């Protein structure tokens, strides 16, 4: 079974729509788009990450991380 991963992708802002479309073609299920900062996020099969990273106009692909705070504890700050 192939694991799906959540990712955040940084793209060239001047080519945002084109890069999002190419990322979809590479297998990314886009869940949110933020063209004003050149970023979008979604889910992709882990084995397709190299294909996503190779999309022309993609500047970075980062795995989304989840922070869990145990009950009764408060975050610092």
PDB file of N, CA and C in Angstrom, residues 11-39:
ATOM      1  N   UNK A  11       5.827  27.904  -5.268  1.00  0.00           N
ATOM      2  CA  UNK A  11       5.908  28.023  -6.720  1.00  0.00           C
ATOM      3  C   UNK A  11       6.279  29.442  -7.118  1.00  0.00           C
ATOM      4  N   UNK A  12       6.763  29.577  -8.347  1.00  0.00           N
ATOM      5  CA  UNK A  12       7.042  30.899  -8.893  1.00  0.00           C
ATOM      6  C   UNK A  12       5.723  31.664  -8.964  1.00  0.00           C
ATOM      7  N   UNK A  13       5.593  32.768  -8.244  1.00  0.00           N
ATOM      8  CA  UNK A  13       4.326  33.502  -8.227  1.00  0.00           C
ATOM      9  C   UNK A  13       3.841  33.950  -9.610  1.00  0.00           C
ATOM     10  N   UNK A  14       4.756  34.284 -10.490  1.00  0.00           N
ATOM     11  CA  UNK A  14       4.357  34.764 -11.815  1.00  0.00           C
ATOM     12  C   UNK A  14       3.770  33.653 -12.689  1.00  0.00           C
ATOM     13  N   UNK A  15       3.969  32.404 -12.288  1.00  0.00           N
ATOM     14  CA  UNK A  15       3.475  31.255 -13.061  1.00  0.00           C
ATOM     15  C   UNK A  15       2.564  30.371 -12.204  1.00  0.00           C
ATOM     16  N   UNK A  16       1.972  30.954 -11.176  1.00  0.00           N
ATOM     17  CA  UNK A  16       1.259  30.178 -10.165  1.00  0.00           C
ATOM     18  C   UNK A  16       0.221  29.219 -10.767  1.00  0.00           C
ATOM     19  N   UNK A  17      -0.705  29.719 -11.562  1.00  0.00           N
ATOM     20  CA  UNK A  17      -1.774  28.874 -12.110  1.00  0.00           C
ATOM     21  C   UNK A  17      -1.208  27.740 -12.959  1.00  0.00           C
ATOM     22  N   UNK A  18      -0.202  28.037 -13.738  1.00  0.00           N
ATOM     23  CA  UNK A  18       0.441  27.026 -14.589  1.00  0.00           C
ATOM     24  C   UNK A  18       1.099  25.931 -13.745  1.00  0.00           C
ATOM     25  N   UNK A  19       1.767  26.339 -12.676  1.00  0.00           N
ATOM     26  CA  UNK A  19       2.451  25.375 -11.813  1.00  0.00           C
ATOM     27  C   UNK A  19       1.444  24.510 -11.059  1.00  0.00           C
ATOM     28  N   UNK A  20       0.354  25.112 -10.586  1.00  0.00           N
ATOM     29  CA  UNK A  20      -0.687  24.332  -9.905  1.00  0.00           C
ATOM     30  C   UNK A  20      -1.265  23.282 -10.859  1.00  0.00           C
ATOM     31  N   UNK A  21      -1.535  23.672 -12.084  1.00  0.00           N
ATOM     32  CA  UNK A  21      -2.078  22.727 -13.068  1.00  0.00           C
ATOM     33  C   UNK A  21      -1.096  21.586 -13.340  1.00  0.00           C
ATOM     34  N   UNK A  22       0.182  21.907 -13.452  1.00  0.00           N
ATOM     35  CA  UNK A  22       1.192  20.870 -13.691  1.00  0.00           C
ATOM     36  C   UNK A  22       1.341  19.952 -12.474  1.00  0.00           C
ATOM     37  N   UNK A  23       1.209  20.517 -11.271  1.00  0.00           N
ATOM     38  CA  UNK A  23       1.284  19.706 -10.053  1.00  0.00           C
ATOM     39  C   UNK A  23       0.105  18.737  -9.996  1.00  0.00           C
ATOM     40  N   UNK A  24      -1.067  19.205 -10.392  1.00  0.00           N
ATOM     41  CA  UNK A  24      -2.237  18.303 -10.458  1.00  0.00           C
ATOM     42  C   UNK A  24      -1.968  17.165 -11.441  1.00  0.00           C
ATOM     43  N   UNK A  25      -1.389  17.492 -12.582  1.00  0.00           N
ATOM     44  CA  UNK A  25      -1.074  16.471 -13.591  1.00  0.00           C
ATOM     45  C   UNK A  25      -0.046  15.473 -13.067  1.00  0.00           C
ATOM     46  N   UNK A  26       0.784  15.905 -12.120  1.00  0.00           N
ATOM     47  CA  UNK A  26       1.797  15.023 -11.521  1.00  0.00           C
ATOM     48  C   UNK A  26       1.211  14.165 -10.395  1.00  0.00           C
ATOM     49  N   UNK A  27      -0.074  14.377 -10.077  1.00  0.00           N
ATOM     50  CA  UNK A  27      -0.723  13.533  -9.081  1.00  0.00           C
ATOM     51  C   UNK A  27      -1.126  14.211  -7.787  1.00  0.00           C
ATOM     52  N   UNK A  28      -0.884  15.522  -7.663  1.00  0.00           N
ATOM     53  CA  UNK A  28      -1.244  16.221  -6.435  1.00  0.00           C
ATOM     54  C   UNK A  28      -2.736  16.531  -6.418  1.00  0.00           C
ATOM     55  N   UNK A  29      -3.397  16.183  -5.315  1.00  0.00           N
ATOM     56  CA  UNK A  29      -4.785  16.572  -5.092  1.00  0.00           C
ATOM     57  C   UNK A  29      -4.734  17.881  -4.310  1.00  0.00           C
ATOM     58  N   UNK A  30      -4.872  18.993  -5.015  1.00  0.00           N
ATOM     59  CA  UNK A  30      -4.734  20.318  -4.414  1.00  0.00           C
ATOM     60  C   UNK A  30      -5.922  20.589  -3.494  1.00  0.00           C
ATOM     61  N   UNK A  31      -5.614  20.993  -2.263  1.00  0.00           N
ATOM     62  CA  UNK A  31      -6.648  21.268  -1.268  1.00  0.00           C
ATOM     63  C   UNK A  31      -6.755  22.755  -0.939  1.00  0.00           C
ATOM     64  N   UNK A  32      -5.683  23.513  -1.111  1.00  0.00           N
ATOM     65  CA  UNK A  32      -5.704  24.948  -0.821  1.00  0.00           C
ATOM     66  C   UNK A  32      -4.691  25.661  -1.705  1.00  0.00           C
ATOM     67  N   UNK A  33      -5.077  26.847  -2.175  1.00  0.00           N
ATOM     68  CA  UNK A  33      -4.195  27.666  -3.006  1.00  0.00           C
ATOM     69  C   UNK A  33      -4.043  29.041  -2.369  1.00  0.00           C
ATOM     70  N   UNK A  34      -2.811  29.535  -2.362  1.00  0.00           N
ATOM     71  CA  UNK A  34      -2.500  30.856  -1.810  1.00  0.00           C
ATOM     72  C   UNK A  34      -1.608  31.606  -2.805  1.00  0.00           C
ATOM     73  N   UNK A  35      -2.191  32.062  -3.916  1.00  0.00           N
ATOM     74  CA  UNK A  35      -1.378  32.705  -4.962  1.00  0.00           C
ATOM     75  C   UNK A  35      -0.647  33.949  -4.497  1.00  0.00           C
ATOM     76  N   UNK A  36      -1.201  34.647  -3.509  1.00  0.00           N
ATOM     77  CA  UNK A  36      -0.560  35.878  -3.048  1.00  0.00           C
ATOM     78  C   UNK A  36       0.804  35.623  -2.414  1.00  0.00           C
ATOM     79  N   UNK A  37       1.035  34.409  -1.933  1.00  0.00           N
ATOM     80  CA  UNK A  37       2.353  34.065  -1.366  1.00  0.00           C
ATOM     81  C   UNK A  37       3.055  32.964  -2.167  1.00  0.00           C
ATOM     82  N   UNK A  38       2.454  32.555  -3.288  1.00  0.00           N
ATOM     83  CA  UNK A  38       3.079  31.552  -4.146  1.00  0.00           C
ATOM     84  C   UNK A  38       3.148  30.179  -3.513  1.00  0.00           C
ATOM     85  N   UNK A  39       2.084  29.774  -2.805  1.00  0.00           N
ATOM     86  CA  UNK A  39       2.088  28.466  -2.149  1.00  0.00           C
ATOM     87  C   UNK A  39       0.741  27.778  -2.324  1.00  0.00           C
TER      88      UNK A  39
END
